[in-house]
mmCIF file of C-alpha atoms in Angstrom:
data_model
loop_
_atom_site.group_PDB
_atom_site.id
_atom_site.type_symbol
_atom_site.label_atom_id
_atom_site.label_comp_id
_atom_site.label_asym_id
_atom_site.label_seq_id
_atom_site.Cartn_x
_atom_site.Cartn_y
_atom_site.Cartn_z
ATOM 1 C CA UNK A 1 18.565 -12.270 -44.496
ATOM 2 C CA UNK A 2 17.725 -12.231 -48.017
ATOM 3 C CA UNK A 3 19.699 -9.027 -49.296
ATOM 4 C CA UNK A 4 22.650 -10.175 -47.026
ATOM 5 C CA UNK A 5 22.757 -13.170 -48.907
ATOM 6 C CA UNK A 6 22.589 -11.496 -52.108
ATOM 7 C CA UNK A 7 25.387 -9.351 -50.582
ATOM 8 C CA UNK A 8 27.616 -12.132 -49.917
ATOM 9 C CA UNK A 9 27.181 -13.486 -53.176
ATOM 10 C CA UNK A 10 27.974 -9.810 -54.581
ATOM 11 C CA UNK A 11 31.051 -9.318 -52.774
ATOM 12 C CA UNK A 12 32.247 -13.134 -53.496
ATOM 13 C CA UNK A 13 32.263 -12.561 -57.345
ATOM 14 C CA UNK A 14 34.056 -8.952 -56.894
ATOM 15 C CA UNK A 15 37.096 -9.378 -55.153
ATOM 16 C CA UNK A 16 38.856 -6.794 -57.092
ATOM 17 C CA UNK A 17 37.222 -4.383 -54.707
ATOM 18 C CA UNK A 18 39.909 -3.546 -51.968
ATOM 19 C CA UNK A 19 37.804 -4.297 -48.926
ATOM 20 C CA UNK A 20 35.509 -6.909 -50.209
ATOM 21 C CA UNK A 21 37.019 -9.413 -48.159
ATOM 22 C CA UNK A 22 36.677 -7.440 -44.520
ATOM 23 C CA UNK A 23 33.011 -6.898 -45.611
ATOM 24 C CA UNK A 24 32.385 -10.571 -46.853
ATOM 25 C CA UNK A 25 33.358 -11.409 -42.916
ATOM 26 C CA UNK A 26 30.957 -9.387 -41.618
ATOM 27 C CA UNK A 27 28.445 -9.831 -43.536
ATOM 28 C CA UNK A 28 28.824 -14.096 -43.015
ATOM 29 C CA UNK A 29 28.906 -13.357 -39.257
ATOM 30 C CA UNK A 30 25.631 -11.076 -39.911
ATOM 31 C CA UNK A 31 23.774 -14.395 -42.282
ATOM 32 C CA UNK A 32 24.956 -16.677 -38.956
ATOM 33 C CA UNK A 33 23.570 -14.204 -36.606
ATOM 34 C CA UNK A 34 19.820 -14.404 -38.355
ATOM 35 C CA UNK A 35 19.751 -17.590 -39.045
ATOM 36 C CA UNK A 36 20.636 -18.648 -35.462
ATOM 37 C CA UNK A 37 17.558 -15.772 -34.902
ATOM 38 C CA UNK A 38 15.250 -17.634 -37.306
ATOM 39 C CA UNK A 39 16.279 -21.097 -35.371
ATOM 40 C CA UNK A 40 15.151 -19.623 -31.876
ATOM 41 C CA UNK A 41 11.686 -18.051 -33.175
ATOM 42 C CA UNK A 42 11.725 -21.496 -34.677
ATOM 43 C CA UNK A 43 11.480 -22.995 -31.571
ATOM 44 C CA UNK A 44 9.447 -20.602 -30.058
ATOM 45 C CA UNK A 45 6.894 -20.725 -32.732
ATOM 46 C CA UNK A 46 6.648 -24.362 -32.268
ATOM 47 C CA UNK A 47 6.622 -24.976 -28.602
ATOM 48 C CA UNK A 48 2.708 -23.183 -29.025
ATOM 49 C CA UNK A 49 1.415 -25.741 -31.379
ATOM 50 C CA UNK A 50 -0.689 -28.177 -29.172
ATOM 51 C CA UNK A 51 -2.380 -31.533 -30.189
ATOM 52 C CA UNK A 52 -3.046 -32.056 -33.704
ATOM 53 C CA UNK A 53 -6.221 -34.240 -32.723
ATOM 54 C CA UNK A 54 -9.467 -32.688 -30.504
ATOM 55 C CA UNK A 55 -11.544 -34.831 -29.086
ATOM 56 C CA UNK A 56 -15.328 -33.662 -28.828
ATOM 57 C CA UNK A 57 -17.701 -36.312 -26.999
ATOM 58 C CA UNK A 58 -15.886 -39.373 -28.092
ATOM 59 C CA UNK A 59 -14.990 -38.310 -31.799
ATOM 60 C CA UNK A 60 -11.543 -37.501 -32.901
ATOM 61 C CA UNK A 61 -11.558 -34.140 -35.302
ATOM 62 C CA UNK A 62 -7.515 -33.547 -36.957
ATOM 63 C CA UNK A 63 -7.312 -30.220 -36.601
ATOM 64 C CA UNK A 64 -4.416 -27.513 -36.840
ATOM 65 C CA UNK A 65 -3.049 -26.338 -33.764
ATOM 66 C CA UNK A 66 -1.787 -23.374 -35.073
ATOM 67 C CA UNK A 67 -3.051 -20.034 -36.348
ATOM 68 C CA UNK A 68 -2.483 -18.659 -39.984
ATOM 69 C CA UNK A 69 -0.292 -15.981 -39.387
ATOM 70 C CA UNK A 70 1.927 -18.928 -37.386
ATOM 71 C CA UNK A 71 1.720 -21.679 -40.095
ATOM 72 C CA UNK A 72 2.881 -18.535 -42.585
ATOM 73 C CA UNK A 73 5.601 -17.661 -40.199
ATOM 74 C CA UNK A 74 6.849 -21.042 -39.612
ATOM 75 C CA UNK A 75 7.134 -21.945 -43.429
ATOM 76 C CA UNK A 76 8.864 -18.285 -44.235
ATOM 77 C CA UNK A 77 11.343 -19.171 -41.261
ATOM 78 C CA UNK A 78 11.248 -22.795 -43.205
ATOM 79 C CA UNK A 79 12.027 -21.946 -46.815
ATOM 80 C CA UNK A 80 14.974 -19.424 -45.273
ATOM 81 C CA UNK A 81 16.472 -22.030 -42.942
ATOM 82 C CA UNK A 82 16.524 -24.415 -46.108
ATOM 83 C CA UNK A 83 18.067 -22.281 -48.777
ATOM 84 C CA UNK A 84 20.744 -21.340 -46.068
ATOM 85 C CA UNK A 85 21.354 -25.475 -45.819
ATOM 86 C CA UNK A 86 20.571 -25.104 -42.180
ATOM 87 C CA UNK A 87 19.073 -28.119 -40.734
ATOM 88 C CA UNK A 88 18.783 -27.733 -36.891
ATOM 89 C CA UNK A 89 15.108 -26.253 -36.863
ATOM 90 C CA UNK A 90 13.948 -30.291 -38.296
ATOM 91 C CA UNK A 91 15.817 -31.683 -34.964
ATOM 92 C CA UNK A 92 13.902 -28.990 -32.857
ATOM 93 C CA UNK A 93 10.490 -30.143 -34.947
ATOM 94 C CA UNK A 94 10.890 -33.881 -34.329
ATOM 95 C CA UNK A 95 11.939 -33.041 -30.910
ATOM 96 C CA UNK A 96 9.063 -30.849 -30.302
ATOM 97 C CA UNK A 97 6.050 -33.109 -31.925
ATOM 98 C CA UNK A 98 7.572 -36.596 -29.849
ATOM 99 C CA UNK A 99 7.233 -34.697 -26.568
ATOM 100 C CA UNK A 100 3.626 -33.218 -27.402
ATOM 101 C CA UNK A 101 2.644 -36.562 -28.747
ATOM 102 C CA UNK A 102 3.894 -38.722 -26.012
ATOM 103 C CA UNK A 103 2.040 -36.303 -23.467
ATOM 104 C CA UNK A 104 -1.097 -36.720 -25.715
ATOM 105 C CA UNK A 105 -0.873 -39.927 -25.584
ATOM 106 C CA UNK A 106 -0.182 -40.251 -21.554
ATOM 107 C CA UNK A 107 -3.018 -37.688 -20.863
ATOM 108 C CA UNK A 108 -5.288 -39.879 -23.027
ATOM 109 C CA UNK A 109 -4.241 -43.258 -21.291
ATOM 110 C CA UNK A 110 -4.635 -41.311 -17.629
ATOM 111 C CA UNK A 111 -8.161 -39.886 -18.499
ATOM 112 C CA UNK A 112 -8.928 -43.294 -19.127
ATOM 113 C CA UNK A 113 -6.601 -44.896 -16.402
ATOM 114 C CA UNK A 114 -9.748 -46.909 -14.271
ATOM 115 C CA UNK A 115 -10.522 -48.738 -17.259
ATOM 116 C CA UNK A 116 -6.731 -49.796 -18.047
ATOM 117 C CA UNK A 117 -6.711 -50.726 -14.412
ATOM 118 C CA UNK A 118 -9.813 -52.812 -14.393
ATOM 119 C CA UNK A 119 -9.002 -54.684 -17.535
ATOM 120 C CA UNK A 120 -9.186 -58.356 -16.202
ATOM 121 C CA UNK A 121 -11.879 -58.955 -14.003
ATOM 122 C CA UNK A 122 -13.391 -62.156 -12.646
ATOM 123 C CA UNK A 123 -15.871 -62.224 -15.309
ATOM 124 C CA UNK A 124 -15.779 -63.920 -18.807
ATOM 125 C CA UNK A 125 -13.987 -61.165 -20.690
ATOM 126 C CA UNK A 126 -16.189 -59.757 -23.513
ATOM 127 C CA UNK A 127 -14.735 -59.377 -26.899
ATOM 128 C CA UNK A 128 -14.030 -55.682 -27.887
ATOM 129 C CA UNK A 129 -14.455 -54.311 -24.430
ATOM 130 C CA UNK A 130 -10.895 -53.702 -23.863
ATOM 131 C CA UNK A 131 -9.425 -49.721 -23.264
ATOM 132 C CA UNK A 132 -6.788 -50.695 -25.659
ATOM 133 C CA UNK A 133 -9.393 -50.527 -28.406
ATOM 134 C CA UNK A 134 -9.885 -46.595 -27.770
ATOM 135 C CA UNK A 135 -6.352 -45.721 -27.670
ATOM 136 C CA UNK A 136 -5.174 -47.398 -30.960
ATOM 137 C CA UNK A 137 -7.636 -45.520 -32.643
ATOM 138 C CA UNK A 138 -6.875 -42.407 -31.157
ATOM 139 C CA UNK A 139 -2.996 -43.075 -31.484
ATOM 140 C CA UNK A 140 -4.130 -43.766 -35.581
ATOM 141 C CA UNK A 141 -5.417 -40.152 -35.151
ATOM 142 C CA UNK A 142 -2.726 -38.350 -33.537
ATOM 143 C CA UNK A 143 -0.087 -39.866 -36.536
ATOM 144 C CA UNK A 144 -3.000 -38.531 -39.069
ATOM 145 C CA UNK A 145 -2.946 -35.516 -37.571
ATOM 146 C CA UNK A 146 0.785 -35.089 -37.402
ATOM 147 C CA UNK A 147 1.291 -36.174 -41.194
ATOM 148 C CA UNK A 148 -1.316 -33.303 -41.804
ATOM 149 C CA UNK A 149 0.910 -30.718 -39.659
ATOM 150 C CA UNK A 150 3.949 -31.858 -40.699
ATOM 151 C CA UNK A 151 2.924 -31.114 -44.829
ATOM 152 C CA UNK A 152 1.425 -27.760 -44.050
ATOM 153 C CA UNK A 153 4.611 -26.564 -42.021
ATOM 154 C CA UNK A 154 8.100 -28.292 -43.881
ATOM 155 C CA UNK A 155 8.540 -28.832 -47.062
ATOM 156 C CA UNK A 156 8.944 -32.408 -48.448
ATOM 157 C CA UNK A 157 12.355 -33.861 -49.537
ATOM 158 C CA UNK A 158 13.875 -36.646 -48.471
ATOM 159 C CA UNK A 159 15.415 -35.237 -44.996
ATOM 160 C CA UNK A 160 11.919 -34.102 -44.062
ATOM 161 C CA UNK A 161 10.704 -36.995 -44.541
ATOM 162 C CA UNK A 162 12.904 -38.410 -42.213
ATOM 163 C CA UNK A 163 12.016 -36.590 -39.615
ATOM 164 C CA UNK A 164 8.474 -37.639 -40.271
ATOM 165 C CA UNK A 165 9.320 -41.435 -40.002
ATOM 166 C CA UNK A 166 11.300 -40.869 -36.897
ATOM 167 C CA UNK A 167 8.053 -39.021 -35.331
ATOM 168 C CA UNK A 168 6.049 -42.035 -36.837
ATOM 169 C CA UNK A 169 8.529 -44.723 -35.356
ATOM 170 C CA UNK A 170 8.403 -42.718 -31.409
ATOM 171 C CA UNK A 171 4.779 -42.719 -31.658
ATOM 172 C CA UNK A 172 4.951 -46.448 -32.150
ATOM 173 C CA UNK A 173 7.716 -47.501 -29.409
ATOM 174 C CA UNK A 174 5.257 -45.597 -26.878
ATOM 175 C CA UNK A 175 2.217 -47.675 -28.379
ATOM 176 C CA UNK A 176 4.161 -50.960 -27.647
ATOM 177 C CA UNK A 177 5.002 -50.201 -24.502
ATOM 178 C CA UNK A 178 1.457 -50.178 -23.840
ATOM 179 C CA UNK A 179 0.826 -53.463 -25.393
ATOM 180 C CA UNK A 180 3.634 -54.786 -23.518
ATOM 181 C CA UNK A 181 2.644 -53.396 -20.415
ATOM 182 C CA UNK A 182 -0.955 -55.135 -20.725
ATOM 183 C CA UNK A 183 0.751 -58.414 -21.545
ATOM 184 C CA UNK A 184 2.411 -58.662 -18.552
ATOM 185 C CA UNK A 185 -0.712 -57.790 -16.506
ATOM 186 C CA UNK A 186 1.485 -54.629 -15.278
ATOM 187 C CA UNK A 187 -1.622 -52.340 -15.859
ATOM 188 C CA UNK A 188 -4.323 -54.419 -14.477
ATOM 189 C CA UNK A 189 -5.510 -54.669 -11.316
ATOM 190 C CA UNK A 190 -5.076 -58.236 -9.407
ATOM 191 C CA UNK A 191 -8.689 -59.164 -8.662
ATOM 192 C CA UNK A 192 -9.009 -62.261 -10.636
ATOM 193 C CA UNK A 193 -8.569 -65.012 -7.951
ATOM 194 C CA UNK A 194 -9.916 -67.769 -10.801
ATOM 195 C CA UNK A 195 -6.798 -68.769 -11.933
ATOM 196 C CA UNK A 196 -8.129 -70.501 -14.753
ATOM 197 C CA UNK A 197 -10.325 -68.043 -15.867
ATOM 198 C CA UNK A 198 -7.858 -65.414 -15.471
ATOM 199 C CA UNK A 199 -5.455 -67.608 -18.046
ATOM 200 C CA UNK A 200 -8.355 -67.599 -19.936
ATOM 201 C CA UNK A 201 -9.504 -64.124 -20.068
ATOM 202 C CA UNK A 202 -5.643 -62.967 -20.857
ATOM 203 C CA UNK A 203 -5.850 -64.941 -23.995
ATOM 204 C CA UNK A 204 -9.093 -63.721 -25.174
ATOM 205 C CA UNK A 205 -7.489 -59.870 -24.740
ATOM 206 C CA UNK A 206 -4.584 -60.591 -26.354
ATOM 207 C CA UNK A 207 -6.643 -62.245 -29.231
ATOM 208 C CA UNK A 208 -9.199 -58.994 -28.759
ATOM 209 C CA UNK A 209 -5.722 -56.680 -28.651
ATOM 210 C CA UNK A 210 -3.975 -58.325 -32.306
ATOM 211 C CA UNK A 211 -7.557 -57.914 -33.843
ATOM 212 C CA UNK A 212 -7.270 -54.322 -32.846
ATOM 213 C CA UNK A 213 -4.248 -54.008 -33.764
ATOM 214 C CA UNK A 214 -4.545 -55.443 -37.244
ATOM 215 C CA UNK A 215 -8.097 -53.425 -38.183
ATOM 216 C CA UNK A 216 -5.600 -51.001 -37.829
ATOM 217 C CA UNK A 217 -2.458 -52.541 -39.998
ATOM 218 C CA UNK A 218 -2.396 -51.812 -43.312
ATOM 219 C CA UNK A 219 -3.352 -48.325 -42.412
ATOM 220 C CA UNK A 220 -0.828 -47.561 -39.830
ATOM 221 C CA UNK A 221 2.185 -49.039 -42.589
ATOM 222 C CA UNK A 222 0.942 -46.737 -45.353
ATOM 223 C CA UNK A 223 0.820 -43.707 -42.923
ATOM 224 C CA UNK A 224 4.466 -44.322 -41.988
ATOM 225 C CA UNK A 225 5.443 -44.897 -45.501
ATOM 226 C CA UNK A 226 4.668 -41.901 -47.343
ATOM 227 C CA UNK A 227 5.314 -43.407 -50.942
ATOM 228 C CA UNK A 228 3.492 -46.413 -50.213
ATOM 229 C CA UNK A 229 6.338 -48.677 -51.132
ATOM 230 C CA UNK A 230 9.831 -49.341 -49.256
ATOM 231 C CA UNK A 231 9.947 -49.916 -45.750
ATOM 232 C CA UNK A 232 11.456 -47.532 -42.895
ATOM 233 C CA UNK A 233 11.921 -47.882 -39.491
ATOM 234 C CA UNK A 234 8.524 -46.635 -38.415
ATOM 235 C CA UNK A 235 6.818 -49.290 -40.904
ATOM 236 C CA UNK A 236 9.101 -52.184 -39.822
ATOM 237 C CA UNK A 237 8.168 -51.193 -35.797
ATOM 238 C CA UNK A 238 4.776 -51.586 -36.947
ATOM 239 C CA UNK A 239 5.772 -55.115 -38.100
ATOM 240 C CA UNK A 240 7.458 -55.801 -34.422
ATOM 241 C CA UNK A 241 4.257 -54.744 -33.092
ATOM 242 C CA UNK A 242 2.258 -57.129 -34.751
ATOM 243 C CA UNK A 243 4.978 -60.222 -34.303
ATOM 244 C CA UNK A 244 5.402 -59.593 -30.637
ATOM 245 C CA UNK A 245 1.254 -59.460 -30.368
ATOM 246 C CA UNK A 246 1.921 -62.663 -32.199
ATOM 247 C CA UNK A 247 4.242 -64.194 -30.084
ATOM 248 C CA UNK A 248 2.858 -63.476 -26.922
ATOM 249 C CA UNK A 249 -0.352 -65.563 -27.807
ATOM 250 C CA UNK A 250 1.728 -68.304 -28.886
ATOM 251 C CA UNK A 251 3.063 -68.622 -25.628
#
């Protein structure tokens, strides 16, 4: 890719040789050929890089998912696809990384999916007992370990970046889903037949739930805002998180 690059430019700045122009044609059809090539072992190279967060007996280790030999490949592919000004390998990233993280997330929510179920019970709820607890923290993880991934395989300018923000912001729809879900009692099983301390324990986990949320806060904004200044859409849906926590305890 490199020397037919170097071609091109060759044959660009000599168009006093008579066929430079039927050769400059090829050789631009040859450059679209590989780079379309390095796009698909792109994606090929990506769709084998797993969780960027192992869990070992409770603890959450960032790790990277892929090999060295990959994580050289990926960057040479990288550094190519950017000097060509091709930008369809940081759609296939963020595309990638949302679906892996999303699953992450689900598998980590199902392995866990009797105590989301059992959430109220007919027992004075106790503070800090609630499942939601676990996955915040391990959804803090997973966007750790995907900043770590994402510097060690792109380079950083402002449209990886965005891509990295848009992961951030996915990551953080799914999480208030979750929220909302509990909120609405749509992941809890209907056991408690005390009304009143059923009304009772759903404010106490939504209390429990924002004080999760916010031990988390600050932390969670400066992860989505890499210079640790303006605000993007990831930062600001970890704003609507908090206000609709807010809200619903209001109510």
């Amino acid at each position: 890719l490199n020397k037919l690059i170097l071609a091109k430019k060759f044959f660009e700045t000599h168009t006093e040789i008579k066929s430079s122009s039927s050769v400059l044609t090829t050789i631009k059809s040859l450059i679209k050929t590989a780079l379309t090539s390095c796009e698909t072992v792109f994606e090929k190279l990506m769709k084998t890089c797993t969780s960027s967060v192992e869990i070992i007996d409770g603890t959450y280790n960032i790790i990277n998912p892929l090999p060295a030999n990959t994580v050289s490949d990926i960057k040479l592919i990288c550094n190519n696809l950017e000097l060509n000004q091709h930008r369809t390998h940081l759609e296939t990233y963020q595309r990638l990384r949302i679906i892996q993280i999303k699953s992450d997330l689900n598998k980590f929510e199902s392995n866990h999916s009797e105590e989301w179920a059992n959430a109220h019970k007919d027992v004075p709820y106790q503070k800090g007992s609630h499942p939601f607890k676990d996955y915040c923290n391990y959804s803090f993880e997973v966007l750790r370990g995907e900043l770590q991934l994402w510097g060690s395989l792109l380079p950083s300018n402002s449209e990886t970046i965005q891509v990295y923000v848009n992961i951030c912001e996915a990551t953080l729809i799914t999480i208030r889903q979750v929220i909302s879900d509990f909120l609405i009692d749509k992941k809890s099983k209907e056991v408690n037949k005390n009304t009143a301390l059923k009304q009772i324990n759903k404010f106490l986990i939504q209390l429990d739930i924002l004080d999760i949320f916010m031990s988390k806060y600050e932390e969670l904004r400066d992860l989505c805002r890499l210079d640790n200044s303006s605000e993007n859409k990831s930062s600001k849906e970890v704003n609507n998180i908090r206000n609709s926590l807010v809200e619903s305890i209001s109510h």
